[in-house]
Amino acid sequence: MAALGEPTPARSQVGTLFRIRGKLTVRQFSRERGRIIGAILVILIFGPMIIAAAVGSAIGYRNLEGQWPTALFGGIMVALWLLWLGFPIVATSINESADITRLLVFPISRRDLILSTLLGTLFDYPTYLMLPLFVAAFIGFGFTIAFPVVILAILLCYGHMVIIGQFISVAIGGILQSRRFRDIAIVLASLLGLPCYFINVTFQSGMERFMDSLSPGQEEAFAESFATFQPLNILQWFPTGAPARAVEQALAGSWGTAVLWLLYSAVILAALTWVWSQLLNRLATGGGFLIGGRPQAEKEKPAAQKTNRGSILDVLPHDLAVLVGKETRSVWRVPQRRVGLLQGVLVPFFMMGPFLFSGGNVSGGLSAIPSWFALTMPIYALFLSWVNSQNMLAWEGRGLPSLLLTPHPRWRLFLAKGIVFFFLSGIPYLIVSGLVAIFVGGWVSSVAIPVGLGMVLAAISVTAVTSVLFPIPINLEAKRTRGAFQSGGNFKTGCASITIIPIGIAVVNLPAGALLGLAFYFDLPWLGGVAALVSLVLGAALLYGGCHLAGNLLMEREPELVATMKLPEE
């Protein structure tokens, strides 16, 4: 037992920080039940892909010959490192560790902070998605004489991936947290799929034409030049490529060279870790981010003077015109909502890709589009209205309590939102369906346009009611296009948004869809006209009734709804 005057030796606080990180993770999922649904969806979607990639890489490590096993290992590790590097810029950090800047005020050693950050990533499910790739590397090289080098290589690669994400977040956090960058990142992330799709199609067609143009002798020369290519000569200079070169040297018996490559990677990791810790100290002491500086106080802007210029909204009653104007400005100012309009125009390019690019069994390009393709336009309209108008109350964000303090009738709030969402979904729908009508022709493509517009009205009536029954808070400051599962909600709301709401939209639009299908099957244009009229009248009636029902439900559930819409951090 130590004497009373004897100072107690400092103990490592890694265990305490590790337990705190675990409790924060548990609380994150217990307070935001919707995140559990999101995690399950991510695992179900990406889990099989990662496992397939791990199995394929393990087979490659075991069966490839020559330089290619270690080249494959280096390529995978560099690709994962670039993924960890890019994600904090375009979306969010893959490993969402605790905010270390809040811990710097406590007497915690720098070593404990760094170790707790590295160990805390074990609570992030993206880490477990990457784990199969590390296991595959161990299976491929771990049962050889290079066993110790393989273990060190995997640990160094994982350390680099974690540190680079933290380093980027701290170094350029001022830019990443700016509203302008957030708006640009959301738009770019939403448009990312389109260039990838066209690049894939262009690359495939280009490679086919290139291989067809080669003679047998040229094909052999191309294969020989590819076989002599040494990708590891380039990958070895990356922080996670150097361990792959070390594994290659260890397998060849050059242990000294292998150690040098491991030291090269370790020195880079130590340097990045030191710089990262210095940037954390700078941030905690008020120095701001390395790039972006300190957050500046928002300057007061002079109040804009209203003018009496005419507006298209003057045709509406005054209170409804005010609400519609507010909703329209919100759609334009909030990038997540603005992206919905862009995505609505771009989605058909994926739907019509096989017809736009002739190949395979489809030939003739646009002329190959069959007449029945016009029947997909109402489905496209339902998709647009569902994506744009679901959870409509949550898009008010922190302004929802203030909106509910206004004397406007509650059903008028939903009617104003319905008008805006109708135009938000109707504009891209008219563009795409108009193009389809031009290229396809026939009475079906013309009748499908009003049928789709009526379905949009009916779908908005369903989403108006469900936005009160199944609300999900959304973080409008997040760098995500959609925040349903990341921001809040529970099991009920998470499941309803992907099951009950789409089914309800399909049910209310079943009469108009059935009439249009019968008109196409029996080739009865007059029945198609009836389907268009029924769709428009039924959609308008459902929108009116749905807004009244949603308004009555809102009056009964206002306190509960405001409490539900609060984000967990609030």
Coordinates of C-alpha atoms in Angstrom, one line a residue:
M1 CA 0.0 0.0 0.0
A2 CA 1.4 3.3 -1.0
A3 CA 2.1 6.0 1.6
L4 CA -0.2 8.9 1.9
G5 CA 2.3 11.5 0.7
E6 CA 3.5 9.3 -2.2
P7 CA 2.0 10.3 -5.6
T8 CA -0.1 7.6 -7.3
P9 CA 1.5 6.4 -10.5
A10 CA -0.4 7.5 -13.7
R11 CA -2.4 4.7 -15.1
S12 CA -3.3 4.2 -18.7
Q13 CA -6.8 5.4 -19.5
V14 CA -7.2 3.6 -22.8
G15 CA -9.6 1.1 -21.1
T16 CA -11.8 3.9 -19.8
L17 CA -11.9 5.7 -23.1
F18 CA -12.7 2.4 -24.9
R19 CA -15.6 1.7 -22.6
I20 CA -16.9 5.3 -23.1
R21 CA -16.7 4.8 -26.9
G22 CA -18.7 1.6 -26.5
K23 CA -21.4 3.2 -24.4
L24 CA -21.7 6.1 -26.9
T25 CA -22.2 3.6 -29.7
V26 CA -24.9 1.7 -27.8
R27 CA -26.6 5.0 -26.9
Q28 CA -26.4 6.1 -30.6
F29 CA -28.4 3.1 -31.7
S30 CA -30.7 3.1 -28.7
R31 CA -31.7 6.7 -29.2
E32 CA -31.7 6.6 -33.0
R33 CA -33.5 3.3 -33.7
G34 CA -33.6 4.2 -37.4
R35 CA -29.9 3.7 -37.5
I36 CA -30.3 0.0 -36.8
I37 CA -32.5 -0.3 -39.9
G38 CA -29.9 1.7 -41.8
A39 CA -27.1 -0.6 -40.6
I40 CA -29.0 -3.7 -41.5
L41 CA -29.7 -2.4 -45.0
V42 CA -26.0 -1.5 -45.4
I43 CA -24.9 -5.0 -44.3
L44 CA -27.5 -6.7 -46.5
I45 CA -26.5 -4.7 -49.5
F46 CA -22.8 -4.3 -49.2
G47 CA -22.1 -7.4 -47.0
P48 CA -22.4 -10.0 -49.8
M49 CA -20.4 -7.7 -52.1
I50 CA -17.6 -7.5 -49.6
I51 CA -17.6 -11.2 -48.9
A52 CA -17.5 -12.0 -52.6
A53 CA -14.6 -9.6 -53.0
A54 CA -12.8 -11.2 -50.1
V55 CA -13.4 -14.8 -51.4
G56 CA -12.2 -13.7 -54.9
S57 CA -9.1 -11.9 -53.5
A58 CA -8.2 -15.0 -51.3
I59 CA -8.5 -17.2 -54.4
G60 CA -6.3 -14.8 -56.3
Y61 CA -3.7 -14.7 -53.5
R62 CA -3.5 -18.5 -53.5
N63 CA -3.7 -19.3 -57.3
L64 CA -2.1 -16.4 -59.1
E65 CA 1.4 -16.8 -60.2
G66 CA 4.5 -14.6 -60.2
Q67 CA 4.1 -11.0 -59.0
W68 CA 0.3 -10.9 -59.2
P69 CA -0.6 -12.1 -55.7
T70 CA 1.3 -9.3 -54.0
A71 CA 0.3 -6.9 -56.7
L72 CA -3.4 -7.7 -56.0
F73 CA -2.8 -7.3 -52.3
G74 CA -1.2 -3.9 -52.9
G75 CA -4.0 -2.8 -55.2
I76 CA -6.7 -3.7 -52.7
M77 CA -5.0 -2.0 -49.8
V78 CA -4.3 1.2 -51.8
A79 CA -8.0 1.2 -53.0
L80 CA -9.2 0.9 -49.4
W81 CA -6.8 3.7 -48.3
L82 CA -8.1 6.0 -51.0
L83 CA -11.7 5.2 -49.9
W84 CA -10.9 6.2 -46.4
L85 CA -9.2 9.3 -47.8
G86 CA -12.1 10.4 -50.0
F87 CA -15.1 9.7 -47.9
P88 CA -14.6 12.5 -45.4
I89 CA -14.5 14.9 -48.3
V90 CA -17.5 13.8 -50.4
A91 CA -19.7 12.4 -47.6
T92 CA -18.7 11.7 -44.0
S93 CA -15.9 9.9 -42.2
I94 CA -16.3 6.1 -42.5
N95 CA -15.1 5.6 -38.9
E96 CA -17.2 8.0 -36.8
S97 CA -14.9 8.1 -33.7
A98 CA -15.7 10.3 -30.7
D99 CA -14.9 14.1 -30.8
I100 CA -11.4 14.1 -29.5
T101 CA -11.3 17.9 -29.2
R102 CA -13.7 17.6 -26.2
L103 CA -11.2 15.2 -24.5
L104 CA -8.2 17.5 -24.8
V105 CA -9.3 19.5 -21.8
F106 CA -8.8 16.5 -19.5
P107 CA -5.4 15.3 -18.3
I108 CA -5.2 12.4 -20.8
S109 CA -1.9 11.6 -22.4
R110 CA -1.5 11.9 -26.2
R111 CA -0.7 8.2 -26.4
D112 CA -3.9 7.2 -24.7
L113 CA -5.9 9.5 -27.1
I114 CA -4.4 8.0 -30.2
L115 CA -4.8 4.4 -29.0
S116 CA -8.4 5.0 -28.0
T117 CA -9.1 6.5 -31.4
L118 CA -7.6 3.5 -33.2
L119 CA -9.4 1.0 -30.9
G120 CA -12.7 2.9 -31.0
T121 CA -13.0 2.2 -34.7
L122 CA -13.7 -1.5 -33.7
F123 CA -17.3 -0.2 -32.8
D124 CA -18.0 1.0 -36.3
Y125 CA -19.7 -1.5 -38.6
P126 CA -17.9 -0.2 -41.7
T127 CA -14.8 -1.6 -40.1
Y128 CA -16.4 -5.0 -40.1
L129 CA -17.3 -4.7 -43.7
M130 CA -13.5 -4.3 -44.4
L131 CA -12.5 -7.1 -42.1
P132 CA -13.2 -9.9 -44.7
L133 CA -10.6 -8.3 -47.0
F134 CA -8.0 -8.4 -44.2
V135 CA -8.9 -12.0 -43.4
A136 CA -8.5 -12.9 -47.1
A137 CA -5.0 -11.4 -47.0
F138 CA -4.1 -13.4 -44.0
I139 CA -5.4 -16.6 -45.6
G140 CA -3.5 -15.8 -48.8
F141 CA -0.1 -15.1 -47.2
G142 CA -0.4 -15.8 -43.4
F143 CA 0.5 -19.5 -43.7
T144 CA 3.8 -18.9 -45.4
I145 CA 7.3 -18.0 -44.1
A146 CA 6.2 -14.3 -44.3
F147 CA 3.7 -14.7 -41.5
P148 CA 5.2 -12.0 -39.2
V149 CA 5.5 -9.6 -42.1
V150 CA 1.9 -10.2 -43.1
I151 CA 0.6 -9.5 -39.6
L152 CA 2.6 -6.2 -39.4
A153 CA 1.5 -5.3 -43.0
I154 CA -2.2 -5.7 -42.2
L155 CA -1.9 -3.7 -38.9
L156 CA 0.0 -0.9 -40.7
C157 CA -2.6 -0.7 -43.5
Y158 CA -5.5 -0.5 -41.0
G159 CA -3.7 2.2 -39.0
H160 CA -3.1 4.2 -42.2
M161 CA -6.8 4.0 -43.1
V162 CA -8.0 5.2 -39.7
I163 CA -5.5 8.0 -39.4
I164 CA -5.9 9.4 -42.9
G165 CA -9.7 9.8 -42.3
Q166 CA -9.1 11.6 -39.0
F167 CA -6.3 13.7 -40.5
I168 CA -8.4 14.9 -43.4
S169 CA -11.3 15.8 -41.1
V170 CA -9.0 17.9 -38.8
A171 CA -6.8 19.4 -41.5
I172 CA -9.5 20.8 -43.8
G173 CA -12.5 20.7 -41.4
G174 CA -13.1 24.4 -41.9
I175 CA -13.9 23.7 -45.6
L176 CA -15.8 20.5 -44.9
Q177 CA -18.0 22.3 -42.4
S178 CA -18.8 25.3 -44.6
R179 CA -22.3 25.5 -46.0
R180 CA -21.1 26.2 -49.6
F181 CA -18.9 23.1 -49.6
R182 CA -21.7 21.0 -48.1
D183 CA -24.1 22.1 -50.9
I184 CA -21.5 21.3 -53.6
A185 CA -20.7 17.9 -52.0
I186 CA -24.4 16.9 -51.8
V187 CA -24.9 17.8 -55.5
L188 CA -21.8 16.0 -56.6
A189 CA -22.6 12.9 -54.6
S190 CA -26.1 12.8 -56.0
L191 CA -24.7 13.0 -59.6
L192 CA -21.9 10.5 -59.0
G193 CA -23.8 7.5 -60.3
L194 CA -24.5 9.0 -63.7
P195 CA -20.8 9.5 -64.9
C196 CA -19.9 6.1 -63.4
Y197 CA -22.7 4.5 -65.5
F198 CA -21.6 6.1 -68.7
I199 CA -17.9 5.5 -68.0
N200 CA -18.7 1.9 -67.5
V201 CA -20.7 1.7 -70.8
T202 CA -18.0 3.7 -72.7
F203 CA -15.2 1.6 -71.3
Q204 CA -16.9 -1.7 -72.2
S205 CA -17.7 -0.6 -75.7
G206 CA -14.2 0.9 -76.2
M207 CA -12.5 -2.3 -75.0
E208 CA -14.7 -4.4 -77.3
R209 CA -13.8 -2.2 -80.3
F210 CA -10.1 -2.2 -79.4
M211 CA -9.9 -6.0 -79.1
D212 CA -11.8 -6.5 -82.3
S213 CA -9.4 -4.2 -84.2
L214 CA -6.3 -6.2 -83.1
S215 CA -4.9 -8.9 -85.2
P216 CA -3.8 -12.3 -83.7
G217 CA -0.2 -11.1 -83.6
Q218 CA -1.1 -7.8 -82.0
E219 CA -3.2 -9.6 -79.4
E220 CA -0.2 -11.8 -78.4
A221 CA 2.0 -8.7 -78.2
F222 CA -0.6 -6.9 -76.0
A223 CA -0.9 -9.9 -73.7
E224 CA 2.9 -10.1 -73.3
S225 CA 3.3 -6.4 -72.5
F226 CA 0.5 -6.7 -69.9
A227 CA 2.2 -9.8 -68.4
T228 CA 5.5 -7.8 -68.0
F229 CA 3.7 -4.8 -66.4
Q230 CA 4.8 -4.3 -62.7
P231 CA 2.0 -2.5 -60.9
L232 CA 3.7 -2.8 -57.6
N233 CA 6.5 -0.5 -58.8
I234 CA 3.9 2.3 -58.6
L235 CA 1.8 1.0 -55.6
Q236 CA 4.8 0.6 -53.4
W237 CA 5.2 4.3 -52.8
F238 CA 1.7 4.6 -51.3
P239 CA 1.5 4.2 -47.5
T240 CA -0.5 1.0 -47.8
G241 CA 1.3 -0.2 -50.9
A242 CA 4.7 -0.4 -49.2
P243 CA 3.5 -3.3 -46.9
A244 CA 2.6 -5.3 -50.0
R245 CA 6.1 -4.8 -51.3
A246 CA 7.4 -6.0 -47.9
V247 CA 5.3 -9.1 -48.2
E248 CA 6.7 -9.8 -51.6
Q249 CA 10.3 -9.4 -50.4
A250 CA 9.7 -11.6 -47.4
L251 CA 8.3 -14.3 -49.6
A252 CA 11.4 -14.1 -51.8
G253 CA 13.6 -14.4 -48.7
S254 CA 14.8 -10.7 -48.7
W255 CA 14.0 -10.0 -45.0
G256 CA 16.2 -6.9 -44.8
T257 CA 14.4 -5.3 -47.7
A258 CA 11.1 -6.3 -46.3
V259 CA 11.9 -4.6 -43.0
L260 CA 12.9 -1.4 -44.8
W261 CA 9.6 -1.3 -46.6
L262 CA 7.7 -1.8 -43.3
L263 CA 9.8 0.9 -41.7
Y264 CA 9.0 3.2 -44.7
S265 CA 5.2 2.7 -44.1
A266 CA 5.6 3.0 -40.3
V267 CA 7.5 6.3 -40.5
I268 CA 4.8 7.8 -42.7
L269 CA 2.2 6.6 -40.2
A270 CA 4.1 8.0 -37.3
A271 CA 4.5 11.3 -39.1
L272 CA 0.8 11.6 -40.0
T273 CA -0.1 10.7 -36.4
W274 CA 2.1 13.4 -35.0
V275 CA 0.8 16.0 -37.4
W276 CA -2.7 15.0 -36.6
S277 CA -2.1 15.3 -32.9
Q278 CA -0.6 18.8 -33.4
L279 CA -3.6 19.8 -35.5
L280 CA -5.9 18.6 -32.7
N281 CA -4.0 20.8 -30.2
R282 CA -4.3 23.7 -32.5
L283 CA -8.0 23.2 -32.9
A284 CA -8.6 22.8 -29.1
T285 CA -6.6 25.9 -28.3
G286 CA -8.7 28.1 -30.7
G287 CA -6.3 28.1 -33.6
G288 CA -8.9 26.8 -35.9
F289 CA -8.5 24.2 -38.7
L290 CA -5.3 24.1 -40.8
I291 CA -7.3 25.0 -44.0
G292 CA -10.5 27.0 -43.4
G293 CA -9.4 28.8 -40.3
R294 CA -11.7 29.7 -37.4
P295 CA -15.4 29.8 -38.0
Q296 CA -16.3 33.5 -38.7
A297 CA -19.2 35.1 -37.1
E298 CA -22.1 35.5 -39.4
K299 CA -22.5 39.1 -40.6
E300 CA -25.8 40.8 -40.3
K301 CA -27.4 41.4 -43.6
P302 CA -29.7 44.4 -44.2
A303 CA -33.3 43.4 -44.3
A304 CA -34.6 43.1 -47.8
Q305 CA -37.3 45.6 -48.6
K306 CA -40.4 44.1 -50.1
T307 CA -41.7 45.3 -53.4
N308 CA -45.1 45.2 -54.9
R309 CA -44.0 43.4 -58.0
G310 CA -46.5 40.9 -59.4
S311 CA -46.1 37.2 -58.8
I312 CA -47.5 34.0 -60.2
L313 CA -48.6 33.2 -56.7
D314 CA -51.0 36.1 -56.7
V315 CA -53.7 33.8 -58.2
L316 CA -53.7 31.9 -54.9
P317 CA -55.3 33.1 -51.6
H318 CA -52.9 35.2 -49.6
D319 CA -52.2 32.8 -46.8
L320 CA -51.7 29.9 -49.3
A321 CA -49.5 32.0 -51.5
V322 CA -47.3 32.9 -48.4
L323 CA -46.9 29.2 -47.5
V324 CA -46.2 28.1 -51.1
G325 CA -43.6 30.9 -51.4
K326 CA -41.9 29.8 -48.2
E327 CA -41.9 26.1 -49.3
T328 CA -40.5 27.1 -52.7
R329 CA -37.6 29.1 -51.2
S330 CA -36.9 26.2 -48.8
V331 CA -36.7 23.7 -51.7
W332 CA -34.1 25.9 -53.4
R333 CA -32.1 26.8 -50.4
V334 CA -31.8 23.3 -48.9
P335 CA -29.4 21.3 -51.2
Q336 CA -30.9 17.9 -50.2
R337 CA -34.2 19.0 -51.6
R338 CA -32.7 20.7 -54.7
V339 CA -31.0 17.4 -55.5
G340 CA -34.3 15.7 -55.7
L341 CA -35.1 17.7 -58.8
L342 CA -31.8 16.8 -60.4
Q343 CA -32.1 13.1 -59.6
G344 CA -35.6 13.0 -61.0
V345 CA -34.3 14.1 -64.4
L346 CA -31.3 11.7 -64.3
V347 CA -33.0 8.5 -63.2
P348 CA -34.6 7.8 -66.6
F349 CA -31.2 7.7 -68.2
F350 CA -30.6 4.5 -66.1
M351 CA -34.1 3.2 -67.0
M352 CA -33.6 3.8 -70.7
G353 CA -29.9 2.9 -70.8
P354 CA -30.3 -0.4 -72.8
F355 CA -32.3 1.5 -75.5
L356 CA -30.0 4.6 -75.6
F357 CA -26.9 2.4 -76.1
S358 CA -27.5 -0.3 -78.6
G359 CA -25.8 -3.6 -77.9
G360 CA -26.4 -7.2 -76.9
N361 CA -29.9 -8.2 -78.1
V362 CA -31.1 -4.6 -78.4
S363 CA -30.4 -2.8 -81.6
G364 CA -31.5 0.4 -83.2
G365 CA -31.0 2.8 -80.3
L366 CA -34.0 5.0 -79.6
S367 CA -36.0 3.4 -82.4
A368 CA -35.9 0.1 -80.5
I369 CA -38.0 1.5 -77.7
P370 CA -41.3 -0.5 -77.7
S371 CA -44.7 1.1 -77.4
W372 CA -45.3 -0.5 -74.0
F373 CA -42.4 1.5 -72.6
A374 CA -44.8 4.4 -72.2
L375 CA -46.6 2.4 -69.5
T376 CA -43.5 2.8 -67.3
M377 CA -44.0 6.6 -67.1
P378 CA -46.7 6.5 -64.5
I379 CA -44.4 4.3 -62.4
Y380 CA -41.7 6.8 -62.8
A381 CA -44.2 9.5 -61.6
L382 CA -44.9 7.5 -58.5
F383 CA -41.2 7.1 -57.8
L384 CA -40.7 10.8 -58.1
S385 CA -43.6 11.8 -55.9
W386 CA -42.6 9.2 -53.3
V387 CA -39.0 10.2 -53.1
N388 CA -39.6 14.0 -53.1
S389 CA -42.6 14.2 -50.8
Q390 CA -42.1 11.5 -48.2
N391 CA -41.5 12.7 -44.7
M392 CA -42.5 16.2 -45.8
L393 CA -42.9 17.8 -42.3
A394 CA -39.3 16.8 -41.4
W395 CA -37.9 19.1 -44.1
E396 CA -38.9 22.1 -41.9
G397 CA -36.0 21.1 -39.6
R398 CA -35.7 23.3 -36.5
G399 CA -38.3 25.7 -37.9
L400 CA -41.2 23.2 -37.4
P401 CA -42.2 24.5 -33.9
S402 CA -42.3 28.1 -35.3
L403 CA -44.4 27.0 -38.2
L404 CA -46.9 25.4 -35.9
L405 CA -47.2 28.6 -33.9
T406 CA -48.7 30.4 -36.9
P407 CA -52.5 30.7 -37.1
H408 CA -52.7 29.0 -40.5
P409 CA -55.1 26.1 -40.7
R410 CA -53.2 22.9 -40.5
W411 CA -54.6 21.4 -43.7
R412 CA -53.4 24.5 -45.6
L413 CA -49.9 23.7 -44.6
F414 CA -50.1 20.4 -46.3
L415 CA -51.9 21.8 -49.3
A416 CA -49.1 24.3 -49.8
K417 CA -46.5 21.6 -49.5
G418 CA -48.5 19.4 -51.9
I419 CA -48.6 22.2 -54.5
V420 CA -44.8 22.6 -54.3
F421 CA -44.1 18.9 -54.4
F422 CA -46.5 18.5 -57.3
F423 CA -44.4 20.9 -59.4
L424 CA -41.2 19.5 -58.0
S425 CA -42.2 16.1 -59.3
G426 CA -44.2 17.2 -62.2
I427 CA -41.5 19.2 -64.0
P428 CA -39.0 16.4 -64.5
Y429 CA -41.9 14.0 -65.2
L430 CA -43.2 16.3 -68.0
I431 CA -39.7 16.5 -69.5
V432 CA -39.1 12.8 -69.5
S433 CA -42.6 11.7 -70.5
G434 CA -42.6 14.4 -73.2
L435 CA -39.4 13.0 -74.7
V436 CA -40.8 9.5 -74.5
A437 CA -44.0 10.6 -76.3
I438 CA -41.9 12.2 -79.1
F439 CA -39.7 9.1 -79.7
V440 CA -42.2 6.4 -79.0
G441 CA -45.4 8.1 -80.4
G442 CA -48.8 6.6 -80.2
W443 CA -51.8 7.4 -78.1
V444 CA -50.5 5.4 -75.1
S445 CA -47.5 7.8 -74.5
S446 CA -49.8 10.8 -74.8
V447 CA -52.4 9.4 -72.4
A448 CA -49.7 8.3 -69.9
I449 CA -48.8 12.0 -69.2
P450 CA -52.0 13.1 -67.5
V451 CA -52.3 9.7 -65.8
G452 CA -48.9 10.1 -64.3
L453 CA -49.8 13.7 -63.1
G454 CA -52.9 12.4 -61.4
M455 CA -50.9 9.7 -59.7
V456 CA -48.5 12.3 -58.4
L457 CA -51.4 14.1 -56.7
A458 CA -52.7 10.8 -55.2
A459 CA -49.2 9.9 -54.0
I460 CA -48.7 13.2 -52.3
S461 CA -52.0 12.7 -50.4
V462 CA -50.5 9.5 -48.9
T463 CA -47.2 11.0 -48.0
A464 CA -49.0 14.0 -46.3
V465 CA -50.8 11.6 -43.9
T466 CA -47.8 9.3 -43.3
S467 CA -45.5 12.3 -42.6
V468 CA -47.6 12.8 -39.4
L469 CA -48.0 9.1 -38.6
F470 CA -44.4 8.1 -39.3
P471 CA -42.2 11.2 -38.8
I472 CA -38.4 10.8 -39.1
P473 CA -36.2 13.8 -38.1
I474 CA -33.7 14.9 -40.7
N475 CA -30.4 16.7 -40.0
L476 CA -30.4 19.4 -42.7
E477 CA -26.8 20.3 -41.8
A478 CA -25.5 16.8 -42.7
K479 CA -23.5 16.2 -45.9
R480 CA -26.0 13.6 -47.0
T481 CA -28.7 13.7 -49.6
R482 CA -31.0 11.8 -47.4
G483 CA -30.9 11.5 -43.6
A484 CA -33.7 9.1 -42.8
F485 CA -31.8 6.3 -41.2
Q486 CA -28.8 8.3 -40.1
S487 CA -30.6 11.2 -38.4
G488 CA -33.2 9.5 -36.2
G489 CA -36.5 7.6 -36.2
N490 CA -37.3 4.2 -34.9
F491 CA -38.2 0.7 -36.1
K492 CA -41.8 1.7 -36.8
T493 CA -40.9 4.7 -38.9
G494 CA -38.0 3.0 -40.6
C495 CA -40.0 0.0 -41.7
A496 CA -43.0 2.1 -42.7
S497 CA -41.0 4.3 -45.0
I498 CA -40.0 1.3 -47.1
T499 CA -43.1 -0.8 -46.8
I500 CA -46.4 0.8 -45.8
I501 CA -45.9 4.1 -47.6
P502 CA -45.0 2.6 -51.1
I503 CA -47.9 0.0 -50.7
G504 CA -50.3 2.8 -49.8
I505 CA -49.2 4.8 -52.8
A506 CA -49.7 1.8 -55.1
V507 CA -53.2 1.0 -53.7
V508 CA -54.7 4.5 -54.2
N509 CA -53.4 4.6 -57.7
L510 CA -54.5 1.1 -58.6
P511 CA -57.8 2.2 -60.3
A512 CA -56.1 4.6 -62.7
G513 CA -53.3 2.2 -63.4
A514 CA -55.7 -0.7 -64.1
L515 CA -57.7 1.4 -66.5
L516 CA -54.6 2.4 -68.4
G517 CA -53.4 -1.2 -68.5
L518 CA -56.7 -2.4 -69.9
A519 CA -56.8 0.4 -72.5
F520 CA -53.3 -0.7 -73.7
Y521 CA -54.1 -4.4 -73.7
F522 CA -57.4 -4.0 -75.7
D523 CA -56.1 -1.1 -77.7
L524 CA -58.9 1.2 -76.7
P525 CA -57.9 4.9 -76.9
W526 CA -61.2 6.1 -75.5
L527 CA -60.6 4.0 -72.4
G528 CA -57.2 5.6 -72.1
G529 CA -58.9 9.0 -72.0
V530 CA -61.2 7.7 -69.3
A531 CA -58.1 6.5 -67.3
A532 CA -56.5 10.0 -67.6
L533 CA -59.7 11.7 -66.4
V534 CA -60.2 9.3 -63.6
S535 CA -56.5 9.7 -62.5
L536 CA -56.7 13.5 -62.5
V537 CA -60.1 13.7 -60.7
L538 CA -59.2 11.0 -58.2
G539 CA -55.8 12.5 -57.5
A540 CA -57.2 16.0 -56.9
A541 CA -59.9 14.5 -54.6
L542 CA -57.4 12.4 -52.7
L543 CA -55.1 15.4 -52.3
Y544 CA -57.9 17.5 -50.8
G545 CA -59.1 14.8 -48.5
G546 CA -55.5 13.8 -47.5
C547 CA -54.6 17.3 -46.6
H548 CA -57.6 17.6 -44.4
L549 CA -56.9 14.3 -42.7
A550 CA -53.3 15.1 -42.2
G551 CA -54.2 18.5 -40.8
N552 CA -56.6 16.9 -38.3
L553 CA -54.0 14.3 -37.3
L554 CA -51.4 17.1 -36.8
M555 CA -53.7 19.1 -34.5
E556 CA -54.0 16.0 -32.3
R557 CA -50.3 15.1 -32.3
E558 CA -48.5 18.4 -32.4
P559 CA -46.7 18.1 -29.0
E560 CA -45.7 14.5 -29.7
L561 CA -44.6 15.4 -33.3
V562 CA -42.4 18.3 -32.2
A563 CA -40.7 16.0 -29.6
T564 CA -40.2 13.3 -32.2
M565 CA -38.7 15.7 -34.7
K566 CA -35.9 16.7 -32.3
L567 CA -32.6 15.2 -33.3
P568 CA -30.9 13.1 -30.6
E569 CA -28.2 15.7 -30.1
E570 CA -30.8 18.3 -29.4

